[in-house]
């Protein structure tokens, strides 16, 4: 196998040098293309002037289009003969705008309440199967041999016209997999005062939920991880002032979905390190180019995202590219960041086909990363896949063992999930969790840019690892408590002091938010008092400590944890007097519980969630909170459909 990889690398070098002599297109063709098109740009807002992300912008009568970014802006190259652009989004009245000689076209969309109340899921028809040829283990001309696609997947059904490059391929029956979530229940503060869990900063669940809602469907319950939805958003917590890599903030307020309860917010703010001051990066892009990746929202989206990331690289950074289909191959050896054209060419030359040797790809990628390990830098494998491993190590147990072994080398893992229909969310979440890394789902180009460019430091540069939280509740003030979300991040109490126990990682500038629903002493208990044990507790004033937060973390390359402590005292504030941070996080938590049809959602409604989110929207420079409010309105009008997704 080693000789085969060396042979593939030699062939790649020779073929790449030869292909460099032949231009891919003529200057005359480029000039004609520019002359025949017009670049239209602008901004789409609602009636209140707030930006609308995710609006589809189409040239009428064609499939030429774009989607608005988080701040509502768009840019589109249209044929000069085009007359009309069509702007459409779920929950808004579709609007047509005439094109003129002006190149700036701003549009205001009005809400369509009738549409929101009449959205019904009717299915998406059937998928015509694609034909894929071959599978081989060598690398030639920057492509994994034998992975060229013969034919392409096409969608039939009632989706209507979509922009080129934006149409997902929906199968008639989904084989997506999600880990089963059993929601956290209440714990008695006298008998079980400790709550211990690993932090989680993965944004994957929110982007995946957004994909379902934008397509007019409610997500399957197990696709909704409430803590990931909360932590998708940035919050205004103070930067650390001491030597620690993060600050700790706590707050207590009335619970919005149960007025007799209280809501505790525990938040971390990672130190923000400017890109120019980040340590050098040793990155290995590991790209799945199997046949299941041929859809427009899979490999082409990954390539577009990686191209954007490459533009952020510095001369001190190094990048390698490994691709895997029927076998794995080194497409690009470690290359300095300033050689962008060489890196971009390798990315552009990838094409999809063949089966999926995920285990072989991971082993080779880790091998390349270890061979070029930078003791002073950030060493990371960036895996882009739909998670559909079916050759080599394929079981969750095998993959978990492989990743657990490899993480000891000090190489971290970032997982980028793409696609729909066969998205293996469960497997990708597991890989990121065991690989000392993070997991993001890319549902569109804007999300790819957000993860790989706007959050370059927080996504790819770890400032603390194995971060654990342990809260001890004071039973003189707390009867019962419930952690909202983090079901797959729970730890045993004894795991907190065990430095061999793996936990979550925190990136540069990352925020972490956790919410607890608390039943205060004096409120009706959610669990009846015991008959044969004493139920009396000493009285405590509202100024007494409610809880103590203990936190452990390690340096990125360290092996011994450090301990921090923080206490929360004082009375609960009315919700209207709580910070925007707590109020917006509470709105997102309620939205997640509503989508899950949680038994703990209390009085929460979509209308009330939207109202609370609007009141706590704050500055919202990027428009993500405005988009959240739009999604809440969209979800309110979608009729639940029979579940077709399940844990596998």
C-alpha positions as semicolon CSV with decimal commas, in nm:
position;residue;x (nm);y (nm);z (nm)
1;X;0,000;0,000;0,000
2;X;0,286;0,240;0,088
3;X;0,449;0,182;-0,251
4;X;0,117;0,240;-0,420
5;X;0,077;0,577;-0,247
6;X;0,432;0,675;-0,353
7;X;0,357;0,574;-0,710
8;X;0,035;0,778;-0,704
9;X;0,222;1,081;-0,575
10;X;0,487;1,052;-0,852
11;X;0,215;1,023;-1,115
12;X;0,033;1,320;-0,968
13;X;0,348;1,537;-0,979
14;X;0,421;1,448;-1,339
15;X;0,063;1,491;-1,458
16;X;0,018;1,819;-1,276
17;X;0,337;1,959;-1,435
18;X;0,217;1,853;-1,779
19;X;-0,131;1,993;-1,736
20;X;0,013;2,329;-1,629
21;X;0,125;2,384;-1,991
22;X;-0,235;2,380;-2,122
23;X;-0,476;2,665;-2,038
24;X;-0,824;2,564;-1,929
25;X;-0,999;2,845;-2,127
26;X;-0,902;3,115;-2,374
27;X;-0,888;3,485;-2,300
28;X;-1,125;3,549;-2,590
29;X;-1,391;3,324;-2,435
30;X;-1,352;3,496;-2,100
31;X;-1,387;3,840;-2,258
32;X;-1,701;3,733;-2,446
33;X;-1,855;3,592;-2,126
34;X;-1,796;3,918;-1,941
35;X;-1,938;4,122;-2,231
36;X;-2,258;3,916;-2,239
37;X;-2,333;3,940;-1,866
38;X;-2,419;4,206;-1,611
39;X;-2,338;4,187;-1,240
40;X;-2,638;4,278;-1,023
41;X;-2,594;4,324;-0,650
42;X;-2,812;4,451;-0,370
43;X;-2,972;4,384;-0,033
44;X;-3,301;4,220;0,067
45;X;-3,474;4,333;0,386
46;X;-3,810;4,298;0,557
47;X;-4,057;4,581;0,609
48;X;-3,876;4,682;0,927
49;X;-3,542;4,721;0,749
50;X;-3,391;4,399;0,892
51;X;-3,176;4,189;0,654
52;X;-3,324;3,865;0,520
53;X;-3,070;3,583;0,478
54;X;-3,142;3,279;0,260
55;X;-3,371;3,455;0,010
56;X;-3,365;3,287;-0,333
57;X;-3,287;3,531;-0,616
58;X;-3,368;3,393;-0,962
59;X;-3,353;3,525;-1,317
60;X;-3,713;3,471;-1,423
61;X;-3,760;3,180;-1,660
62;X;-3,416;3,033;-1,587
63;X;-3,219;2,844;-1,322
64;X;-2,962;3,123;-1,285
65;X;-2,973;3,242;-0,928
66;X;-2,816;3,309;-0,593
67;X;-2,907;3,317;-0,225
68;X;-2,874;3,616;0,007
69;X;-2,600;3,613;0,271
70;X;-2,648;3,654;0,646
71;X;-2,660;4,034;0,610
72;X;-2,920;4,013;0,329
73;X;-2,681;4,096;0,045
74;X;-2,653;3,913;-0,286
75;X;-2,452;3,929;-0,608
76;X;-2,555;3,769;-0,933
77;X;-2,412;3,760;-1,287
78;X;-2,706;3,767;-1,528
79;X;-2,729;3,766;-1,909
80;X;-2,774;4,120;-2,042
81;X;-3,097;4,009;-2,210
82;X;-3,255;3,929;-1,871
83;X;-3,558;4,141;-1,779
84;X;-3,680;4,033;-1,433
85;X;-3,540;3,897;-1,105
86;X;-3,766;3,694;-0,873
87;X;-3,712;3,713;-0,494
88;X;-3,870;3,438;-0,282
89;X;-3,846;3,303;0,073
90;X;-4,064;3,094;0,302
91;X;-4,301;3,323;0,491
92;X;-4,268;3,618;0,252
93;X;-4,460;3,733;-0,055
94;X;-4,265;3,651;-0,372
95;X;-4,165;3,970;-0,550
96;X;-4,055;4,039;-0,907
97;X;-3,823;4,329;-0,985
98;X;-3,749;4,466;-1,332
99;X;-3,386;4,499;-1,435
100;X;-3,258;4,824;-1,578
101;X;-2,920;4,972;-1,655
102;X;-2,860;5,017;-1,281
103;X;-2,649;4,748;-1,118
104;X;-2,776;4,799;-0,761
105;X;-3,116;4,646;-0,686
106;X;-3,245;4,652;-0,326
107;X;-3,571;4,478;-0,243
108;X;-3,811;4,481;0,054
109;X;-4,019;4,163;0,108
110;X;-4,352;4,163;0,291
111;X;-4,449;3,881;0,529
112;X;-4,704;3,634;0,393
113;X;-4,909;3,521;0,693
114;X;-5,139;3,308;0,479
115;X;-4,847;3,117;0,337
116;X;-4,706;3,053;0,683
117;X;-5,037;2,904;0,794
118;X;-5,079;2,685;0,487
119;X;-4,739;2,517;0,443
120;X;-4,798;2,144;0,400
121;X;-4,526;1,888;0,338
122;X;-4,612;1,679;0,033
123;X;-4,280;1,509;-0,043
124;X;-4,020;1,565;-0,309
125;X;-4,067;1,290;-0,564
126;X;-3,804;1,036;-0,661
127;X;-3,436;1,046;-0,736
128;X;-3,301;0,913;-1,060
129;X;-3,001;0,698;-0,973
130;X;-2,660;0,809;-1,088
131;X;-2,412;0,586;-1,262
132;X;-2,059;0,578;-1,124
133;X;-1,760;0,409;-1,279
134;X;-1,477;0,227;-1,113
135;X;-1,267;0,256;-0,802
136;X;-0,889;0,259;-0,784
137;X;-0,615;0,345;-0,540
138;X;-0,376;0,562;-0,741
139;X;-0,365;0,936;-0,792
140;X;-0,334;1,083;-1,142
141;X;-0,356;1,448;-1,252
142;X;-0,485;1,564;-0,918
143;X;-0,778;1,319;-0,921
144;X;-0,828;0,994;-0,735
145;X;-0,830;0,752;-1,024
146;X;-1,155;0,588;-1,124
147;X;-1,386;0,838;-0,959
148;X;-1,519;1,024;-1,262
149;X;-1,900;1,046;-1,265
150;X;-2,089;0,916;-1,566
151;X;-2,423;1,092;-1,559
152;X;-2,562;1,300;-1,273
153;X;-2,832;1,285;-1,012
154;X;-3,149;1,472;-1,108
155;X;-3,451;1,564;-0,902
156;X;-3,812;1,518;-1,003
157;X;-4,107;1,640;-0,804
158;X;-4,263;1,961;-0,680
159;X;-3,966;2,164;-0,561
160;X;-4,007;2,417;-0,843
161;X;-3,723;2,610;-1,002
162;X;-3,407;2,648;-0,795
163;X;-3,081;2,827;-0,877
164;X;-2,809;2,627;-1,046
165;X;-2,587;2,479;-0,776
166;X;-2,855;2,515;-0,508
167;X;-3,081;2,217;-0,585
168;X;-3,038;1,934;-0,335
169;X;-3,103;1,578;-0,445
170;X;-3,377;1,433;-0,226
171;X;-3,423;1,056;-0,230
172;X;-3,771;0,914;-0,214
173;X;-3,688;0,761;0,124
174;X;-3,428;0,904;0,357
175;X;-3,147;0,703;0,514
176;X;-3,024;0,986;0,735
177;X;-2,919;0,875;1,083
178;X;-2,931;1,063;1,412
179;X;-2,830;0,952;1,760
180;X;-3,133;0,899;1,984
181;X;-3,176;1,176;2,241
182;X;-3,345;1,105;2,573
183;X;-3,407;1,449;2,719
184;X;-3,260;1,537;3,056
185;X;-3,508;1,516;3,342
186;X;-3,516;1,682;3,684
187;X;-3,268;1,597;3,959
188;X;-3,321;1,644;4,330
189;X;-3,066;1,893;4,465
190;X;-3,047;1,715;4,804
191;X;-2,979;1,363;4,679
192;X;-2,802;1,454;4,351
193;X;-2,650;1,803;4,386
194;X;-2,379;1,762;4,116
195;X;-2,433;1,814;3,743
196;X;-2,130;1,734;3,525
197;X;-2,091;1,765;3,149
198;X;-1,849;1,837;2,867
199;X;-1,883;2,166;2,681
200;X;-2,012;2,164;2,323
201;X;-1,955;2,434;2,062
202;X;-2,066;2,240;1,755
203;X;-2,306;2,444;1,536
204;X;-2,414;2,150;1,317
205;X;-2,764;2,092;1,452
206;X;-2,885;2,448;1,396
207;X;-2,769;2,460;1,033
208;X;-2,926;2,119;0,970
209;X;-3,256;2,230;1,130
210;X;-3,245;2,541;0,910
211;X;-3,209;2,319;0,604
212;X;-3,527;2,130;0,692
213;X;-3,728;2,444;0,766
214;X;-3,614;2,621;0,450
215;X;-3,736;2,317;0,257
216;X;-4,079;2,333;0,422
217;X;-4,030;2,042;0,662
218;X;-4,005;2,007;1,037
219;X;-3,681;1,831;1,136
220;X;-3,685;1,489;1,301
221;X;-3,677;1,529;1,679
222;X;-3,336;1,367;1,721
223;X;-3,183;1,611;1,469
224;X;-3,259;1,890;1,718
225;X;-2,978;1,921;1,975
226;X;-3,087;2,217;2,180
227;X;-2,741;2,309;2,312
228;X;-2,604;2,326;1,956
229;X;-2,887;2,554;1,852
230;X;-2,816;2,785;2,148
231;X;-2,443;2,787;2,079
232;X;-2,481;2,862;1,708
233;X;-2,515;3,228;1,801
234;X;-2,254;3,469;1,932
235;X;-2,324;3,632;2,268
236;X;-2,179;3,946;2,421
237;X;-1,984;3,800;2,713
238;X;-1,674;3,976;2,855
239;X;-1,331;3,881;2,727
240;X;-1,106;3,713;2,986
241;X;-0,887;3,952;3,182
242;X;-0,672;3,700;3,373
243;X;-0,429;3,440;3,243
244;X;-0,704;3,185;3,179
245;X;-0,810;3,137;2,815
246;X;-1,175;3,222;2,890
247;X;-1,407;3,413;3,122
248;X;-1,699;3,264;3,320
249;X;-2,035;3,448;3,342
250;X;-2,346;3,340;3,535
251;X;-2,696;3,487;3,558
252;X;-3,031;3,402;3,723
253;X;-3,375;3,508;3,595
254;X;-3,735;3,396;3,582
255;X;-3,797;3,104;3,347
256;X;-3,996;3,221;3,042
257;X;-4,169;2,888;2,973
258;X;-4,256;2,815;3,339
259;X;-4,315;3,126;3,555
260;X;-4,285;2,925;3,881
261;X;-3,932;2,818;3,787
262;X;-3,603;3,001;3,741
263;X;-3,344;2,995;3,463
264;X;-2,969;2,978;3,525
265;X;-2,726;3,074;3,251
266;X;-2,362;2,960;3,269
267;X;-2,143;3,102;2,993
268;X;-1,780;3,087;2,879
269;X;-1,611;3,337;2,649
270;X;-1,294;3,215;2,478
271;X;-1,012;3,461;2,432
272;X;-1,020;3,609;2,082
273;X;-0,687;3,582;1,903
274;X;-0,651;3,783;1,582
275;X;-0,574;3,571;1,276
276;X;-0,228;3,720;1,227
277;X;-0,136;3,618;1,582
278;X;-0,264;3,261;1,562
279;X;0,000;2,985;1,563
280;X;0,099;2,832;1,228
281;X;-0,144;2,575;1,092
282;X;-0,062;2,225;0,971
283;X;-0,388;2,134;0,796
284;X;-0,480;1,819;0,605
285;X;-0,800;1,845;0,402
286;X;-0,958;1,500;0,387
287;X;-1,231;1,505;0,124
288;X;-1,484;1,231;0,056
289;X;-1,511;1,195;-0,324
290;X;-1,725;0,882;-0,327
291;X;-2,029;0,850;-0,551
292;X;-2,265;0,970;-0,277
293;X;-2,088;1,310;-0,284
294;X;-2,175;1,401;-0,644
295;X;-2,481;1,619;-0,567
296;X;-2,442;1,996;-0,602
297;X;-2,480;2,051;-0,226
298;X;-2,204;1,803;-0,142
299;X;-1,863;1,794;-0,313
300;X;-1,913;2,119;-0,513
301;X;-2,015;2,299;-0,192
302;X;-1,713;2,157;-0,007
303;X;-1,483;2,271;-0,288
304;X;-1,633;2,621;-0,281
305;X;-1,589;2,640;0,097
306;X;-1,230;2,517;0,090
307;X;-1,146;2,767;-0,183
308;X;-1,263;3,043;0,051
309;X;-1,058;2,897;0,336
310;X;-0,744;2,886;0,121
311;X;-0,765;3,263;0,076
312;X;-0,729;3,300;0,456
313;X;-0,405;3,102;0,471
314;X;-0,077;3,268;0,565
315;X;0,276;3,187;0,442
316;X;0,352;3,003;0,769
317;X;0,054;2,769;0,722
318;X;0,085;2,440;0,537
319;X;-0,193;2,246;0,364
320;X;-0,214;1,891;0,229
321;X;-0,508;1,728;0,049
322;X;-0,614;1,364;0,081
323;X;-0,910;1,225;-0,112
324;X;-1,083;0,892;-0,067
325;X;-1,332;0,692;-0,269
326;X;-1,268;0,320;-0,334
327;X;-0,927;0,385;-0,178
328;X;-0,735;0,679;-0,033
329;X;-0,470;0,889;-0,206
330;X;-0,249;1,190;-0,140
331;X;-0,366;1,449;-0,394
332;X;-0,149;1,737;-0,267
333;X;0,157;1,703;-0,041
334;X;0,204;1,962;0,239
335;X;0,221;2,299;0,064
336;X;0,294;2,648;0,205
337;X;-0,008;2,876;0,235
338;X;0,122;3,136;-0,009
339;X;0,113;2,881;-0,294
340;X;-0,260;2,934;-0,327
341;X;-0,293;2,855;-0,696
342;X;-0,134;2,514;-0,645
343;X;-0,371;2,438;-0,356
344;X;-0,676;2,570;-0,542
345;X;-0,592;2,363;-0,850
346;X;-0,579;2,046;-0,638
347;X;-0,918;2,128;-0,485
348;X;-1,075;2,210;-0,823
349;X;-0,955;1,881;-0,974
350;X;-1,155;1,665;-0,731
351;X;-1,452;1,474;-0,874
352;X;-1,693;1,222;-0,722
353;X;-1,731;0,848;-0,786
354;X;-1,669;0,503;-0,638
355;X;-1,729;0,354;-0,296
356;X;-1,619;0,500;0,036
357;X;-1,295;0,396;0,209
358;X;-1,343;0,629;0,504
359;X;-1,113;0,442;0,740
360;X;-0,825;0,434;0,491
361;X;-0,872;0,805;0,426
362;X;-0,859;0,892;0,795
363;X;-0,548;0,683;0,851
364;X;-0,365;0,844;0,560
365;X;-0,471;1,197;0,661
366;X;-0,350;1,147;1,018
367;X;-0,026;0,998;0,887
368;X;0,037;1,306;0,672
369;X;-0,046;1,537;0,964
370;X;0,190;1,351;1,199
371;X;0,472;1,349;0,944
372;X;0,453;1,731;0,929
373;X;0,364;1,792;1,295
374;X;0,439;2,144;1,416
375;X;0,506;2,148;1,792
376;X;0,437;2,522;1,810
377;X;0,137;2,517;1,579
378;X;-0,216;2,391;1,523
379;X;-0,225;2,043;1,374
380;X;-0,560;1,939;1,236
381;X;-0,739;1,712;0,990
382;X;-1,041;1,875;0,821
383;X;-1,278;1,599;0,709
384;X;-1,554;1,687;0,459
385;X;-1,814;1,415;0,402
386;X;-2,177;1,310;0,416
387;X;-2,062;1,042;0,661
388;X;-2,159;0,751;0,439
389;X;-1,864;0,520;0,509
390;X;-1,910;0,173;0,360
391;X;-1,564;0,031;0,296
392;X;-1,303;-0,057;0,558
393;X;-1,374;0,067;0,909
394;X;-1,744;0,140;0,893
395;X;-1,901;0,059;1,227
396;X;-1,927;0,332;1,486
397;X;-1,712;0,126;1,721
398;X;-1,433;0,082;1,465
399;X;-1,433;0,449;1,374
400;X;-1,438;0,553;1,739
401;X;-1,138;0,333;1,817
402;X;-0,944;0,469;1,519
403;X;-1,009;0,833;1,612
404;X;-0,939;0,773;1,981
405;X;-0,600;0,622;1,895
406;X;-0,510;0,899;1,652
407;X;-0,600;1,193;1,879
408;X;-0,317;1,095;2,116
409;X;-0,075;1,227;1,853
410;X;-0,194;1,584;1,919
411;X;-0,369;1,614;1,582
412;X;-0,723;1,751;1,622
413;X;-1,020;1,686;1,393
414;X;-1,278;1,916;1,232
415;X;-1,573;1,746;1,058
416;X;-1,772;1,927;0,788
417;X;-2,099;1,752;0,709
418;X;-2,286;1,811;0,382
419;X;-2,587;1,692;0,190
420;X;-2,921;1,534;0,265
421;X;-3,105;1,211;0,213
422;X;-2,818;0,995;0,342
423;X;-2,660;1,237;0,593
424;X;-2,490;1,031;0,863
425;X;-2,512;1,292;1,137
426;X;-2,474;1,037;1,415
427;X;-2,143;0,912;1,281
428;X;-1,996;1,256;1,211
429;X;-2,089;1,384;1,557
430;X;-1,915;1,081;1,705
431;X;-1,598;1,136;1,501
432;X;-1,570;1,501;1,604
433;X;-1,640;1,419;1,968
434;X;-1,372;1,150;1,986
435;X;-1,123;1,340;1,771
436;X;-1,077;1,644;1,999
437;X;-1,255;1,860;1,746
438;X;-1,576;2,018;1,627
439;X;-1,857;1,938;1,385
440;X;-2,031;2,181;1,150
441;X;-2,300;2,117;0,890
442;X;-2,281;2,318;0,568
443;X;-2,631;2,372;0,429
444;X;-2,531;2,651;0,189
445;X;-2,242;2,867;0,073
446;X;-2,309;3,128;0,341
447;X;-2,265;2,868;0,615
448;X;-1,945;2,743;0,452
449;X;-1,809;3,098;0,457
450;X;-1,923;3,152;0,816
451;X;-1,751;2,836;0,941
452;X;-1,433;2,849;0,734
453;X;-1,373;3,222;0,690
454;X;-1,562;3,438;0,941
455;X;-1,494;3,190;1,222
456;X;-1,154;3,078;1,093
457;X;-0,993;3,099;1,438
458;X;-1,272;2,945;1,643
459;X;-1,326;2,660;1,396
460;X;-0,965;2,561;1,338
461;X;-0,761;2,688;1,636
462;X;-0,808;2,535;1,981
463;X;-0,721;2,742;2,288
464;X;-0,832;2,487;2,551
465;X;-0,919;2,118;2,539
466;X;-1,101;1,869;2,762
467;X;-1,316;2,148;2,907
468;X;-1,559;2,016;3,171
469;X;-1,815;2,189;3,388
470;X;-1,948;2,066;3,722
471;X;-2,222;2,256;3,903
472;X;-2,311;2,199;4,268
473;X;-2,659;2,323;4,362
474;X;-2,739;2,454;4,710
475;X;-3,045;2,258;4,835
476;X;-3,146;2,542;5,065
477;X;-3,237;2,741;4,751
478;X;-3,290;2,474;4,486
479;X;-3,536;2,183;4,502
480;X;-3,480;2,037;4,156
481;X;-3,283;2,132;3,847
482;X;-3,271;2,027;3,482
483;X;-2,990;2,083;3,230
484;X;-3,137;2,199;2,898
485;X;-2,970;1,994;2,625
486;X;-2,619;1,842;2,639
487;X;-2,772;1,493;2,664
488;X;-2,483;1,335;2,472
489;X;-2,224;1,532;2,670
490;X;-2,312;1,419;3,022
491;X;-2,033;1,291;3,246
492;X;-2,029;1,100;3,573
493;X;-1,939;1,310;3,878
494;X;-1,608;1,124;3,916
495;X;-1,514;1,203;3,555
496;X;-1,464;1,567;3,645
497;X;-1,133;1,506;3,825
498;X;-1,019;1,231;3,587
499;X;-0,772;1,386;3,340
500;X;-0,793;1,080;3,119
501;X;-1,160;1,147;3,049
502;X;-1,209;1,320;2,713
503;X;-1,422;1,636;2,696
504;X;-1,492;1,930;2,467
505;X;-1,261;2,180;2,299
506;X;-1,284;2,560;2,290
507;X;-1,165;2,765;1,993
508;X;-1,042;3,121;1,969
509;X;-1,334;3,358;2,032
510;X;-1,583;3,078;2,093
511;X;-1,870;3,127;2,335
512;X;-2,033;2,843;2,529
513;X;-2,378;2,881;2,685
514;X;-2,559;2,635;2,911
515;X;-2,906;2,680;3,063
516;X;-3,054;2,512;3,370
517;X;-3,422;2,516;3,459
518;X;-3,438;2,540;3,839
519;X;-3,729;2,468;4,074
520;X;-3,667;2,703;4,368
521;X;-3,744;2,613;4,728
522;X;-4,106;2,709;4,795
523;X;-4,233;2,637;4,442
524;X;-4,451;2,330;4,378
525;X;-4,208;2,035;4,341
526;X;-4,200;1,845;4,012
527;X;-4,136;1,523;4,208
528;X;-4,332;1,446;4,527
529;X;-4,149;1,440;4,861
530;X;-4,033;1,103;4,990
531;X;-4,229;0,932;5,266
532;X;-3,945;0,765;5,459
533;X;-3,680;1,037;5,444
534;X;-3,662;1,382;5,595
535;X;-3,788;1,648;5,357
536;X;-3,690;1,949;5,562
537;X;-3,398;2,171;5,463
538;X;-3,260;2,479;5,638
539;X;-3,405;2,806;5,518
540;X;-3,177;3,035;5,317
541;X;-3,203;3,399;5,215
542;X;-3,217;3,506;4,852
543;X;-2,866;3,644;4,889
544;X;-2,721;3,301;4,971
545;X;-2,524;3,114;4,706
546;X;-2,746;2,935;4,457
547;X;-2,470;2,722;4,310
548;X;-2,097;2,681;4,258
549;X;-1,947;2,632;3,911
550;X;-1,626;2,432;3,885
551;X;-1,442;2,416;3,555
552;X;-1,146;2,207;3,438
553;X;-0,947;2,252;3,117
554;X;-0,611;2,165;2,962
555;X;-0,377;2,360;2,739
556;X;-0,406;2,247;2,373
557;X;-0,098;2,024;2,401
558;X;-0,117;1,973;2,779
559;X;-0,202;1,662;2,979
560;X;-0,281;1,805;3,324
561;X;-0,600;2,003;3,387
562;X;-0,641;2,334;3,567
563;X;-0,932;2,416;3,798
564;X;-1,142;2,733;3,811
565;X;-1,437;2,806;4,042
566;X;-1,720;3,059;4,030
567;X;-2,031;3,112;4,246
568;X;-2,377;3,252;4,172
569;X;-2,571;3,440;4,441
570;X;-2,863;3,679;4,459
571;X;-3,230;3,675;4,369
572;X;-3,372;3,589;4,028
573;X;-3,440;3,890;3,804
574;X;-3,768;3,931;3,618
575;X;-3,717;3,815;3,261
576;X;-3,759;4,170;3,127
577;X;-3,459;4,281;3,335
578;X;-3,234;3,993;3,230
579;X;-2,951;4,045;2,981
580;X;-3,005;4,016;2,605
581;X;-2,773;3,716;2,621
582;X;-2,999;3,518;2,854
583;X;-3,323;3,626;2,687
584;X;-3,211;3,535;2,336
585;X;-3,059;3,203;2,449
586;X;-3,386;3,124;2,628
587;X;-3,582;3,195;2,309
588;X;-3,359;2,958;2,110
589;X;-3,395;2,690;2,382
590;X;-3,775;2,716;2,364
591;X;-3,763;2,689;1,984
592;X;-3,561;2,370;2,014
593;X;-3,803;2,224;2,267
594;X;-4,100;2,310;2,045
595;X;-3,937;2,144;1,743
596;X;-3,870;1,836;1,957
597;X;-4,222;1,848;2,103
598;X;-4,047;1,828;2,440
599;X;-4,238;1,728;2,752
600;X;-4,062;2,020;2,923
601;X;-4,168;2,298;2,685
602;X;-4,426;2,431;2,933
603;X;-4,611;2,738;2,804
604;X;-4,375;2,799;2,510
605;X;-4,533;2,886;2,174
606;X;-4,380;2,984;1,841
607;X;-4,542;3,327;1,860
608;X;-4,400;3,392;2,206
609;X;-4,056;3,267;2,102
610;X;-4,055;3,510;1,807
611;X;-4,163;3,796;2,034
612;X;-3,891;3,723;2,290
613;X;-3,625;3,684;2,021
614;X;-3,719;4,014;1,858
615;X;-3,695;4,191;2,197
616;X;-3,347;4,043;2,255
617;X;-3,211;4,066;1,899
618;X;-2,956;4,336;1,986
619;X;-2,718;4,472;1,723
620;X;-2,726;4,159;1,502
621;X;-2,470;4,294;1,254
622;X;-2,460;3,968;1,055
623;X;-2,835;3,912;1,047
624;X;-2,829;3,564;1,201
625;X;-3,078;3,653;1,475
626;X;-3,316;3,805;1,219
627;X;-3,289;3,482;1,023
628;X;-3,372;3,287;1,341
629;X;-3,693;3,487;1,384
630;X;-3,786;3,414;1,022
631;X;-3,732;3,040;1,084
632;X;-3,956;3,052;1,392
633;X;-4,236;3,203;1,181
634;X;-4,178;2,939;0,912
635;X;-4,190;2,651;1,162
636;X;-4,518;2,780;1,304
637;X;-4,691;2,720;0,973
638;X;-4,550;2,377;0,886
639;X;-4,775;2,080;0,947
640;X;-4,591;1,783;1,103
641;X;-4,532;1,496;0,861
642;X;-4,482;1,123;0,937
643;X;-4,126;1,059;1,053
644;X;-3,895;0,919;0,784
645;X;-3,568;0,972;0,968
646;X;-3,452;0,759;1,255
647;X;-3,156;0,669;1,473
648;X;-2,956;0,388;1,321
